[in-house]
Coordinates of C-alpha atoms in Angstrom, one line a residue:
M1 CA 289.1 -121.6 68.6
K2 CA 287.6 -121.1 64.8
T3 CA 285.8 -117.6 65.3
E4 CA 282.7 -118.8 63.9
E5 CA 281.8 -121.2 65.9
L6 CA 279.4 -121.2 68.6
A7 CA 280.3 -123.1 71.8
Y8 CA 281.8 -122.6 75.3
R9 CA 285.5 -122.9 75.1
L10 CA 286.6 -121.6 78.1
S11 CA 285.4 -123.2 81.9
H12 CA 287.0 -121.4 84.6
E13 CA 286.1 -122.5 88.2
L14 CA 285.8 -119.1 90.4
S15 CA 286.6 -118.6 93.9
T16 CA 283.7 -117.4 96.4
E17 CA 285.7 -113.6 96.5
T18 CA 285.7 -113.1 92.9
T19 CA 284.3 -110.2 91.7
H20 CA 285.2 -109.7 88.3
V21 CA 286.6 -111.6 85.6
S22 CA 289.3 -110.8 82.8
V23 CA 289.3 -111.9 79.8
R24 CA 292.2 -112.0 77.2
L25 CA 292.1 -112.4 73.4
S26 CA 294.6 -113.1 71.4
L27 CA 294.3 -113.0 67.5
D28 CA 296.3 -114.7 65.0
N29 CA 295.7 -111.6 62.5
A30 CA 294.8 -108.1 62.7
P31 CA 292.1 -106.0 61.0
S32 CA 293.7 -103.7 58.2
E33 CA 291.2 -101.1 59.7
D34 CA 289.1 -100.6 62.3
H35 CA 286.1 -102.7 63.1
E36 CA 282.5 -101.9 65.0
K37 CA 281.0 -105.1 66.2
S38 CA 283.8 -107.1 64.9
G39 CA 282.8 -110.2 66.8
V40 CA 281.0 -111.3 70.4
L41 CA 282.5 -112.3 73.8
Y42 CA 279.5 -114.5 74.8
Y43 CA 279.7 -116.5 78.2
R44 CA 277.3 -117.5 80.8
L45 CA 277.7 -117.9 84.8
Q46 CA 276.4 -121.1 87.4
D47 CA 276.2 -121.6 90.5
E48 CA 277.8 -124.5 92.8
S49 CA 274.7 -126.5 91.7
G50 CA 275.0 -126.1 88.0
N51 CA 272.0 -123.3 87.6
E52 CA 272.9 -120.4 85.5
I53 CA 273.1 -117.2 87.1
R54 CA 270.8 -114.6 85.5
L55 CA 273.1 -111.4 85.2
D56 CA 271.9 -107.9 85.6
G57 CA 273.0 -104.2 84.3
K58 CA 274.3 -103.7 80.8
T59 CA 275.0 -106.8 79.3
G60 CA 273.7 -107.5 76.1
I61 CA 271.3 -110.7 75.5
S62 CA 271.3 -112.5 72.2
T63 CA 268.9 -114.8 71.6
K64 CA 271.5 -116.8 69.9
Y65 CA 274.4 -116.1 72.0
G66 CA 273.1 -115.4 75.5
P67 CA 274.8 -112.4 77.8
F68 CA 277.8 -111.2 75.1
R69 CA 279.9 -108.4 75.2
Y70 CA 280.6 -106.6 71.8
I71 CA 284.3 -106.6 70.5
H72 CA 284.6 -103.7 68.4
Q73 CA 288.5 -103.5 66.9
K74 CA 291.0 -101.2 66.0
Q75 CA 293.1 -100.9 62.8
G76 CA 296.5 -103.6 63.8
Q77 CA 294.7 -104.6 67.0
S78 CA 295.6 -108.0 67.8
K79 CA 295.1 -108.2 71.7
Y80 CA 291.7 -107.5 73.0
V81 CA 290.8 -107.0 76.9
L82 CA 287.6 -107.2 78.6
E83 CA 286.4 -107.2 82.4
V84 CA 282.9 -109.3 83.1
P85 CA 281.1 -108.5 86.5
V86 CA 280.6 -111.6 88.2
P87 CA 277.6 -112.1 90.7
Q88 CA 277.8 -112.8 94.0
G89 CA 277.3 -117.0 94.1
S90 CA 278.7 -117.8 90.7
K91 CA 280.6 -120.9 90.5
I92 CA 281.9 -121.1 86.6
F93 CA 282.5 -118.8 84.3
E94 CA 282.2 -120.3 80.3
A95 CA 282.9 -118.0 77.6
G96 CA 284.0 -118.4 73.8
V97 CA 283.9 -116.0 70.4
A98 CA 282.0 -115.8 67.5
S99 CA 282.6 -113.4 64.8
M100 CA 280.1 -110.8 63.1
K101 CA 280.0 -110.2 59.2
Q102 CA 283.3 -109.0 57.7
G103 CA 284.2 -109.5 61.5
L104 CA 286.7 -111.8 63.6
R105 CA 289.1 -114.4 61.5
G106 CA 291.4 -117.0 62.0
E107 CA 292.3 -118.8 65.6
V108 CA 291.6 -117.3 68.8
T109 CA 292.7 -117.9 72.3
L110 CA 290.8 -117.0 75.2
V111 CA 292.6 -116.7 79.0
A112 CA 290.2 -115.7 82.1
T113 CA 291.8 -114.1 85.0
E114 CA 289.8 -113.3 88.2
R115 CA 289.7 -110.4 90.4
G116 CA 288.3 -110.0 93.7
P117 CA 286.8 -107.0 95.9
N118 CA 290.5 -105.5 96.9
T119 CA 292.4 -106.9 93.6
D120 CA 293.9 -104.1 91.2
T121 CA 293.5 -104.9 87.6
D122 CA 296.0 -106.0 85.5
F123 CA 297.3 -103.7 83.4
S124 CA 300.4 -105.8 81.8
F125 CA 298.4 -106.7 78.8
V126 CA 297.6 -103.1 78.4
S127 CA 297.9 -100.8 75.7
K128 CA 296.7 -98.3 72.9
E129 CA 296.6 -101.5 70.4
S130 CA 295.2 -103.4 73.6
P131 CA 292.9 -101.2 75.7
V132 CA 290.6 -102.5 78.4
A133 CA 286.6 -101.1 79.4
V134 CA 287.1 -98.4 82.1
D135 CA 284.2 -100.5 83.4
G136 CA 285.1 -102.6 86.5
V137 CA 288.8 -101.4 86.7
R138 CA 290.1 -101.0 89.6
Q139 CA 293.9 -99.4 90.9
T140 CA 295.0 -98.5 94.4
F141 CA 297.6 -96.2 95.6
S142 CA 298.9 -95.3 98.6
V143 CA 299.0 -91.6 99.4
V144 CA 300.2 -88.6 101.9
P145 CA 297.4 -87.1 103.9
G146 CA 296.5 -83.5 103.6
V147 CA 298.4 -83.5 99.8
E148 CA 297.4 -82.5 96.8
Y149 CA 297.6 -84.7 93.8
E150 CA 297.6 -84.8 89.9
L151 CA 295.8 -87.9 88.4
H152 CA 296.5 -89.0 85.0
I153 CA 294.2 -90.9 83.1
P154 CA 295.0 -92.3 79.7
S155 CA 292.0 -93.0 77.7
Q156 CA 289.9 -93.2 75.0
S157 CA 286.5 -92.7 73.9
S158 CA 283.9 -91.5 71.6
S159 CA 282.5 -87.9 72.1
V160 CA 279.2 -89.9 73.0
G161 CA 281.4 -91.7 75.6
K162 CA 280.8 -91.6 79.3
A163 CA 282.0 -93.3 82.2
L164 CA 282.4 -92.5 85.7
L165 CA 285.7 -93.0 88.1
L166 CA 284.7 -93.4 91.2
L167 CA 286.9 -92.7 94.2
S168 CA 287.5 -93.9 97.5
F169 CA 289.4 -93.0 100.3
F170 CA 290.5 -95.1 103.4
D171 CA 292.8 -93.9 106.7
A172 CA 295.3 -96.9 108.0
Q173 CA 292.8 -98.6 109.4
L174 CA 290.9 -99.2 106.3
N175 CA 288.0 -96.7 107.3
L176 CA 286.0 -95.2 104.3
L177 CA 286.9 -91.2 104.9
P178 CA 284.7 -88.3 102.9
P179 CA 286.5 -86.6 100.2
A180 CA 288.3 -83.2 100.4
G181 CA 287.9 -81.0 97.6
E182 CA 284.8 -80.6 95.0
F183 CA 283.9 -83.8 93.8
G184 CA 280.0 -85.2 92.5
I185 CA 278.9 -87.2 95.5
H186 CA 276.3 -90.4 93.8
P187 CA 273.7 -91.9 97.0
E188 CA 275.0 -95.0 96.2
L189 CA 278.3 -94.7 94.7
G190 CA 280.0 -91.9 96.6
P191 CA 282.3 -89.5 95.2
Y192 CA 282.9 -89.5 91.5
C193 CA 284.5 -87.5 88.2
Y194 CA 283.9 -87.7 84.8
L195 CA 285.8 -89.3 81.8
Q196 CA 284.6 -88.3 78.3
G197 CA 285.5 -87.6 75.0
Q198 CA 288.8 -86.8 75.4
P199 CA 292.2 -89.2 74.9
D200 CA 293.7 -88.1 78.2
T201 CA 292.3 -86.8 81.9
T202 CA 294.1 -85.4 84.7
I203 CA 292.3 -85.0 87.4
S204 CA 293.6 -82.5 90.6
I205 CA 292.6 -84.8 93.9
K206 CA 293.4 -83.3 97.5
V207 CA 293.8 -85.9 99.9
P208 CA 292.1 -85.8 102.9
E209 CA 293.5 -85.9 106.7
N210 CA 294.3 -89.2 108.0
C211 CA 294.2 -90.7 104.3
V212 CA 296.6 -93.4 103.5
Q213 CA 294.7 -95.5 100.6
L214 CA 293.1 -94.2 97.4
V215 CA 291.3 -96.6 95.8
L216 CA 289.9 -96.0 91.7
Q217 CA 286.9 -98.1 90.5
G218 CA 285.9 -97.3 86.8
K219 CA 281.9 -97.4 86.2
H220 CA 280.5 -97.3 82.8
W221 CA 277.7 -94.7 82.5
S222 CA 276.3 -93.6 78.9
G223 CA 277.0 -94.0 75.3
T224 CA 279.8 -96.0 74.0
K225 CA 282.4 -97.3 76.1
V226 CA 285.3 -95.7 77.7
E227 CA 288.5 -97.3 77.3
L228 CA 291.9 -97.3 79.4
I229 CA 295.0 -98.0 77.2
D230 CA 297.5 -97.3 80.2
R231 CA 297.4 -97.6 83.8
P232 CA 296.4 -94.3 85.6
S233 CA 299.0 -92.6 87.9
L234 CA 299.2 -90.1 90.4
E235 CA 302.0 -88.1 90.5
H236 CA 302.3 -84.9 93.3
K237 CA 302.5 -81.4 92.5
S238 CA 306.1 -80.5 92.2
E239 CA 305.5 -77.3 94.5
Q240 CA 304.3 -79.1 97.3
M241 CA 307.2 -81.1 97.9
V242 CA 309.8 -77.6 98.4
P243 CA 309.0 -77.2 101.6
V244 CA 309.6 -80.6 102.7
D245 CA 312.8 -80.5 101.1
Q246 CA 313.8 -76.9 103.2
L247 CA 312.9 -78.7 106.3
V248 CA 314.9 -81.9 105.7
S249 CA 318.3 -79.5 105.3
S250 CA 317.3 -77.1 107.6
W251 CA 316.9 -80.0 110.5
V252 CA 320.3 -82.1 109.2
E253 CA 322.0 -78.7 109.2
Q254 CA 321.3 -78.5 113.0
L255 CA 322.8 -81.5 113.8
D256 CA 325.8 -82.1 116.3
V257 CA 328.5 -84.2 114.6
A258 CA 328.3 -86.2 117.9
D259 CA 324.4 -86.6 118.6
S260 CA 323.1 -89.9 118.6
V261 CA 321.0 -90.6 115.2
I262 CA 318.5 -93.1 114.6
L263 CA 316.5 -93.7 111.4
L264 CA 313.4 -95.4 112.3
Q265 CA 311.1 -97.2 109.0
S266 CA 308.0 -98.7 110.1
T267 CA 304.3 -100.1 109.2
A268 CA 302.9 -98.2 111.9
G269 CA 300.8 -94.8 111.1
P270 CA 302.7 -91.1 111.4
L271 CA 302.5 -88.8 114.7
S272 CA 299.7 -86.3 114.8
S273 CA 297.7 -84.7 116.3
N274 CA 295.1 -86.8 114.3
N275 CA 296.4 -89.8 114.9
K276 CA 295.4 -90.8 118.9
L277 CA 296.7 -94.6 118.1
L278 CA 300.1 -94.5 119.5
L279 CA 301.1 -98.2 118.0
R280 CA 305.2 -99.7 119.3
S281 CA 307.2 -97.8 116.7
N282 CA 305.2 -93.9 117.2
R283 CA 306.0 -94.6 121.2
T284 CA 309.6 -95.9 120.2
A285 CA 310.5 -92.7 117.9
L286 CA 309.0 -90.2 120.7
E287 CA 310.7 -92.2 124.0
L288 CA 314.0 -91.6 122.0
S289 CA 313.8 -88.5 120.9
R290 CA 312.7 -87.7 124.8
N291 CA 315.6 -89.3 125.6
G292 CA 318.2 -87.1 123.3
W293 CA 318.4 -89.2 120.2
K294 CA 317.7 -87.4 116.8
V295 CA 314.8 -89.5 115.2
V296 CA 313.7 -89.7 111.6
Y297 CA 310.7 -91.1 111.4
S298 CA 309.5 -92.7 108.3
P299 CA 305.9 -94.2 108.9
F300 CA 304.2 -96.4 106.0
S301 CA 302.1 -93.5 105.2
G302 CA 303.4 -89.9 104.9
P303 CA 302.8 -87.0 107.8
E304 CA 300.8 -84.2 106.4
L305 CA 302.9 -81.3 106.3
S306 CA 301.9 -79.1 109.6
D307 CA 303.2 -82.6 111.5
R308 CA 306.5 -83.1 109.8
L309 CA 308.5 -81.7 113.3
V310 CA 307.3 -83.7 116.0
N311 CA 309.7 -81.9 118.2
D312 CA 313.3 -80.6 118.0
N313 CA 314.8 -84.0 117.7
L314 CA 312.2 -85.9 115.7
L315 CA 311.2 -85.4 112.0
Q316 CA 308.4 -87.2 110.2
L317 CA 309.1 -88.2 106.4
A318 CA 307.4 -90.0 103.9
P319 CA 309.3 -93.2 102.5
G320 CA 309.7 -91.3 98.9
E321 CA 311.3 -88.8 100.7
L322 CA 314.2 -90.3 102.8
A323 CA 316.9 -90.9 99.7
G324 CA 317.2 -86.8 100.5
V325 CA 317.8 -87.2 103.8
V326 CA 320.2 -90.3 103.5
D327 CA 322.1 -88.1 101.4
R328 CA 322.5 -85.5 103.9
L329 CA 322.9 -87.7 106.8
I330 CA 326.1 -89.1 105.1
A331 CA 327.3 -85.5 104.0
K332 CA 327.2 -84.4 107.5
G333 CA 329.9 -86.7 108.4
L334 CA 328.4 -87.9 111.6
R335 CA 330.7 -89.5 114.3
G336 CA 327.9 -90.5 117.0
K337 CA 326.1 -93.6 117.6
R338 CA 323.8 -94.2 114.0
V339 CA 321.4 -96.3 113.7
V340 CA 319.1 -97.3 110.9
F341 CA 315.9 -99.3 112.4
C342 CA 313.3 -101.5 110.2
S343 CA 310.3 -102.6 112.1
S344 CA 308.5 -105.0 110.2
F345 CA 308.9 -102.8 106.8
A346 CA 311.4 -104.8 104.6
D347 CA 310.5 -103.3 101.7
M348 CA 312.9 -102.2 98.8
T349 CA 313.4 -99.0 100.0
A350 CA 314.4 -99.8 103.3
L351 CA 317.0 -102.6 102.1
S352 CA 318.5 -99.5 99.8
V353 CA 318.9 -97.3 103.3
Q354 CA 320.1 -100.1 105.3
N355 CA 322.8 -101.1 102.5
R356 CA 323.5 -97.3 101.8
L357 CA 324.2 -96.6 105.4
Q358 CA 325.7 -99.2 106.6
D359 CA 328.5 -98.7 103.7
Y360 CA 329.1 -95.5 106.2
G361 CA 329.4 -97.2 109.5
W362 CA 326.0 -97.1 111.0
K363 CA 324.6 -99.8 112.6
S364 CA 321.1 -102.0 111.7
V365 CA 318.2 -103.2 113.6
Y366 CA 315.8 -105.3 112.3
E367 CA 312.6 -105.7 115.0
I368 CA 309.8 -108.7 113.6
R369 CA 306.7 -107.0 114.9
D370 CA 304.3 -109.1 113.2
D371 CA 304.4 -111.9 110.8
M372 CA 303.5 -110.1 107.6
E373 CA 304.0 -113.0 105.6
E374 CA 300.9 -114.0 107.4
F375 CA 299.5 -110.4 106.7
R376 CA 300.1 -110.5 103.0
R377 CA 298.2 -114.2 103.2
V378 CA 295.0 -112.7 104.6
G379 CA 294.9 -109.9 101.9
Y380 CA 297.0 -107.1 103.8
S381 CA 300.5 -106.1 103.7
K382 CA 300.8 -106.5 99.8
W383 CA 304.2 -104.8 99.6
Y384 CA 305.7 -107.8 101.7
S385 CA 308.6 -110.0 100.4
P386 CA 309.9 -113.0 102.2
A387 CA 313.2 -112.8 100.3
L388 CA 313.4 -108.8 101.6
E389 CA 312.7 -109.9 104.9
Q390 CA 315.3 -112.6 105.2
R391 CA 317.9 -110.2 103.7
Y392 CA 317.4 -107.6 106.1
A393 CA 317.9 -109.2 108.9
Q394 CA 320.9 -111.2 108.2
E395 CA 322.5 -108.1 107.1
A396 CA 321.7 -106.3 110.3
D397 CA 323.5 -106.2 112.8
G398 CA 321.0 -106.7 115.7
I399 CA 317.6 -108.4 115.4
I400 CA 314.4 -107.8 118.1
A401 CA 311.1 -109.9 118.0
T402 CA 308.1 -109.2 119.9
S403 CA 306.7 -112.9 120.9
P404 CA 308.2 -116.0 121.0
R405 CA 306.6 -117.2 117.6
L406 CA 308.6 -114.5 116.2
V407 CA 311.6 -115.2 117.4
D408 CA 311.4 -118.7 116.0
K409 CA 310.8 -117.7 112.8
I410 CA 313.1 -115.3 112.2
A411 CA 316.0 -117.3 114.0
V412 CA 315.1 -120.0 111.5
V413 CA 314.9 -117.2 108.5
T414 CA 318.7 -116.0 108.8
G415 CA 320.2 -118.8 110.8
R416 CA 320.9 -116.8 113.5
S417 CA 320.3 -117.6 117.5
E418 CA 320.8 -114.2 118.7
V419 CA 317.5 -112.4 118.2
A420 CA 316.4 -110.6 121.8
Y421 CA 312.7 -110.8 122.8
L422 CA 310.9 -107.6 123.4
P423 CA 307.3 -107.9 124.1
N424 CA 304.8 -105.2 123.6
A425 CA 303.4 -102.9 126.7
A426 CA 300.7 -101.0 127.9
P427 CA 300.8 -97.0 127.6
D428 CA 302.5 -95.5 130.7
E429 CA 299.6 -93.0 130.6
L430 CA 296.8 -95.7 130.6
V431 CA 298.5 -97.3 133.7
E432 CA 298.3 -94.1 135.6
Q433 CA 294.8 -93.7 134.6
T434 CA 293.4 -96.9 135.3
R435 CA 295.6 -96.7 138.7
S436 CA 291.8 -96.7 140.7
M437 CA 290.4 -100.0 138.7
R438 CA 292.8 -102.7 139.9
S439 CA 291.3 -102.7 142.9
L440 CA 289.0 -104.6 145.3
A441 CA 287.2 -101.5 146.1
H442 CA 286.2 -100.7 142.6
F443 CA 285.3 -104.0 141.6
Q444 CA 282.9 -104.0 144.2
K445 CA 281.6 -100.9 143.6
Y446 CA 281.1 -101.3 139.7
R447 CA 281.7 -104.7 138.8
G448 CA 279.1 -106.7 140.6
K449 CA 277.4 -108.3 137.6
P450 CA 279.4 -109.8 135.1
L451 CA 279.8 -108.0 131.9
V452 CA 281.9 -108.7 128.9
G453 CA 283.7 -106.5 126.5
Y454 CA 286.3 -105.9 123.5
L455 CA 288.3 -103.2 122.5
G456 CA 290.2 -103.4 119.0
H457 CA 289.8 -104.4 115.8
L458 CA 286.8 -106.0 114.2
T459 CA 287.9 -107.5 111.1
D460 CA 287.0 -111.1 110.0
S461 CA 290.6 -111.5 109.1
W462 CA 291.5 -111.9 112.7
F463 CA 288.4 -111.8 115.1
D464 CA 286.7 -114.8 115.2
W465 CA 282.7 -113.9 114.8
Q466 CA 281.8 -117.8 114.5
K467 CA 283.5 -118.6 117.6
F468 CA 282.2 -115.2 119.9
L469 CA 278.8 -115.5 118.4
T470 CA 278.3 -119.3 119.0
V471 CA 279.6 -118.3 122.8
A472 CA 277.5 -115.3 123.2
R473 CA 274.6 -116.8 121.9
D474 CA 275.2 -119.7 124.5
N475 CA 275.4 -117.3 127.2
M476 CA 272.4 -115.2 127.1
D477 CA 272.6 -114.5 130.9
L478 CA 275.9 -112.6 130.0
E479 CA 276.0 -109.2 128.5
F480 CA 278.7 -108.2 125.9
E481 CA 280.0 -104.6 125.0
I482 CA 282.1 -104.3 121.7
I483 CA 284.1 -100.8 121.4
G484 CA 286.2 -100.7 117.9
H485 CA 285.9 -100.1 114.0
G486 CA 286.2 -102.2 110.9
M487 CA 282.5 -103.9 111.8
P488 CA 282.1 -106.2 108.5
K489 CA 278.9 -105.5 106.9
G490 CA 275.8 -107.6 107.4
M491 CA 276.4 -108.7 110.7
R492 CA 273.1 -110.1 112.6
L493 CA 274.0 -110.0 116.4
P494 CA 272.0 -111.3 119.3
I495 CA 270.3 -108.9 122.0
N496 CA 273.1 -109.2 124.2
V497 CA 275.9 -108.1 122.0
R498 CA 276.1 -104.1 122.1
V499 CA 278.9 -102.6 119.3
L500 CA 279.5 -99.2 120.7
G501 CA 282.0 -97.9 117.5
A502 CA 285.5 -96.9 118.2
M503 CA 286.4 -95.2 120.8
S504 CA 289.5 -93.5 122.5
H505 CA 290.9 -94.9 125.6
E506 CA 289.9 -91.6 127.4
D507 CA 286.4 -92.3 126.0
C508 CA 286.0 -96.0 126.5
L509 CA 287.1 -96.0 130.6
P510 CA 283.9 -95.6 131.9
V511 CA 282.4 -98.1 129.9
V512 CA 285.4 -100.6 130.8
A513 CA 285.1 -99.4 134.4
N514 CA 282.0 -101.8 134.5
W515 CA 283.6 -104.9 132.6
T516 CA 284.7 -107.7 134.7
V517 CA 286.0 -110.1 131.5
G518 CA 288.2 -108.7 128.7
L519 CA 288.3 -110.7 125.5
I520 CA 291.0 -111.3 122.4
P521 CA 288.5 -113.6 120.6
F522 CA 291.1 -113.6 117.2
V523 CA 291.0 -116.5 114.8
E524 CA 293.3 -119.0 115.4
S525 CA 296.2 -119.1 112.7
R526 CA 300.2 -118.7 112.0
L527 CA 299.3 -114.7 112.0
T528 CA 297.9 -114.8 115.7
Y529 CA 300.5 -117.1 116.8
G530 CA 303.1 -114.7 116.3
V531 CA 301.1 -111.5 117.8
D532 CA 301.7 -110.3 121.4
P533 CA 298.6 -108.0 121.8
N534 CA 298.3 -104.7 122.9
K535 CA 295.0 -105.4 124.3
V536 CA 296.5 -107.6 126.7
Y537 CA 298.6 -104.9 128.2
E538 CA 295.7 -102.5 128.1
Y539 CA 293.0 -105.4 130.0
V540 CA 295.6 -105.8 132.8
A541 CA 296.0 -101.9 133.4
M542 CA 291.8 -101.8 133.7
G543 CA 292.2 -105.0 136.3
L544 CA 290.4 -107.4 134.1
Q545 CA 290.7 -110.9 133.9
T546 CA 291.3 -112.1 130.2
V547 CA 290.2 -114.6 128.0
S548 CA 292.0 -115.1 124.6
A549 CA 292.9 -117.2 121.7
P550 CA 296.3 -118.6 121.5
M551 CA 298.9 -116.0 121.0
G552 CA 302.5 -114.5 121.8
D553 CA 303.6 -115.5 125.1
L554 CA 300.4 -114.7 127.3
D555 CA 300.7 -117.6 130.3
R556 CA 303.1 -115.1 131.8
V557 CA 300.2 -112.6 132.1
P558 CA 298.0 -112.2 135.0
G559 CA 294.8 -113.4 134.5
V560 CA 294.3 -114.8 131.2
K561 CA 292.8 -117.8 130.3
I562 CA 293.4 -119.6 126.7
Y563 CA 291.1 -121.4 125.0
R564 CA 291.6 -123.3 121.9
S565 CA 287.7 -124.2 120.8
T566 CA 284.4 -123.5 120.6
E567 CA 283.7 -125.4 124.2
D568 CA 286.8 -124.1 125.7
F569 CA 285.7 -120.4 125.1
N570 CA 282.4 -121.0 126.6
D571 CA 284.0 -122.7 129.5
R572 CA 287.2 -120.2 130.4
L573 CA 284.8 -117.3 130.0
R574 CA 282.4 -118.9 132.8
E575 CA 285.0 -119.3 134.8
A576 CA 286.4 -115.8 134.4
V577 CA 283.4 -114.3 135.1
R578 CA 282.7 -116.9 138.2
I579 CA 286.1 -115.4 139.8
D580 CA 285.5 -113.0 142.8
P581 CA 289.2 -111.5 142.9
D582 CA 291.3 -110.2 146.0
Q583 CA 293.7 -107.9 146.4
S584 CA 296.5 -110.3 145.1
F585 CA 295.5 -110.5 142.0
Y586 CA 295.4 -106.5 141.9
A587 CA 298.7 -106.2 143.3
A588 CA 300.3 -108.7 140.9
C589 CA 298.8 -106.8 137.8
S590 CA 300.3 -103.7 139.0
T591 CA 303.9 -105.4 139.3
F592 CA 303.7 -106.9 136.0
L593 CA 302.9 -103.2 134.5
E594 CA 306.3 -101.7 136.1
T595 CA 308.3 -104.0 133.2
A596 CA 305.5 -103.8 131.3
N597 CA 305.0 -100.0 130.5
W598 CA 306.3 -98.2 127.3
S599 CA 308.7 -95.8 129.0
Y600 CA 310.2 -99.1 130.8
R601 CA 310.1 -100.9 127.1
V602 CA 311.5 -98.3 125.1
G603 CA 314.2 -98.1 127.6
Q604 CA 315.2 -101.3 126.8
I605 CA 315.2 -101.0 123.1
R606 CA 317.2 -98.1 123.5
E607 CA 319.6 -100.1 125.9
F608 CA 319.4 -102.9 123.0
I609 CA 320.7 -100.2 120.3
E610 CA 323.5 -98.4 122.9
G611 CA 324.7 -102.0 123.2
L612 CA 325.4 -102.4 119.6
Y613 CA 328.5 -99.8 120.1
K614 CA 329.8 -101.1 122.9

């Protein structure tokens, strides 16, 4: 388009999740000197009905162009990137470019890409000659809890330009955490630090305990804009890595060459005194270490320095620290059982560890614990690659799946039929703590009035709020209690639904003691079809009837009723609350738990692993 033309030359349809539009300008001739306000990018946004949406904030408004942003060119610059905030309800983005006096000349190409609330800025077109304004920029980093980092921000601005860099810290369940260290706290924006009047900025950041993700977001504050000329980077402070290296060296040195050793990589979190939620991989690592195996456990996020050595047999390492331990394990010349075990975390690191250790006689196991392809589809597990999972599983000596759907999927993906089906289980300590709840006497004393509950994560990515709220409103004679975290913002609940917040198993037992029915109201999708829900085992241990969406292999579990539609959900719930159980139901629950507790299940995993050497 000619830069002197005044017309909307770019029209782009937006998704409902879009928060920003990145507009890239490619100019066919670059200026020979700097030009302030050499042109304008003008734009407008419309809703689904075609009505123009009013824009707030620091956007310029021109009587000629409407909403606009100035284009400030540097000498030799032929590419330009602008990020435009998108108000909620926007459906159409239109934009054009016009030249100011002695400004842009020639032809201009406009390209728009949209960015959602959890999508990072694309820095592939950003450089010193083609900077991007810091306002609206987003970048995500995986971090190790308790570790101090240096954040490097390659930026440029005038001495009067000032921007804020907003810092958000999240745990493995995406709960927002308070910051560690000394940062300014804005009452609405949260923790921040300034970017101002210097070519580059380095910031020391202490990661809070339990934090596994750091999200940076830029915001213009005052003066001329601050621009980024490259992607921000995050680096460990080097002196913090020395203790870990010494610990790894010492631990490997103490191994006997005949020891059974397993290196377990997982998407689960670390083992620590602060992490009370022990998932399948956590329990596998612990039980194997208690049964004489030497275990190197690498969770999705690195453990704190104080939690590296869980016991004499169990060493925890961050994914980036695996290369050093692999080298030492190979150099040790081990001759006992040696297994590299990947639990649904088949990234490039896992594949390289598998290939290297298999070259030295190690056996390899792939455990498909969740359908990571579907998690990625709903915005999680962005590291996942179907090709890497397929390759890891094909090269593994053995494959384990936790649900029938996952058995079928991995068999089709790999062309292999010998997949072991080993579902999830109930924690041994919970089975023991709830022994009295699996009795007719407990039901008669505490569960005379129907009370329906849910225990777990509340994200709308898989919790079916629409069906649940419809059923709750249709059953105002019933009381509902929800225990968990990740509640969507702005949720309006009927008066018969109480949200009690997150609780540990120990804390929630007095509440659950009064429940008659446990819910698993998940969105019916390919993601949930592959899930073997841990909570169904917990509900059985607690002596509850269960009403669930279809998933896993729930037909084999005592007291489970499965629904498909909202009407079906309502009918199964009414059936469940009317049940007057007898002692045979509780006997069936206890019998089921004899082979569905974690010590028994990990025993099966251990037998599977050791069977690779027969």
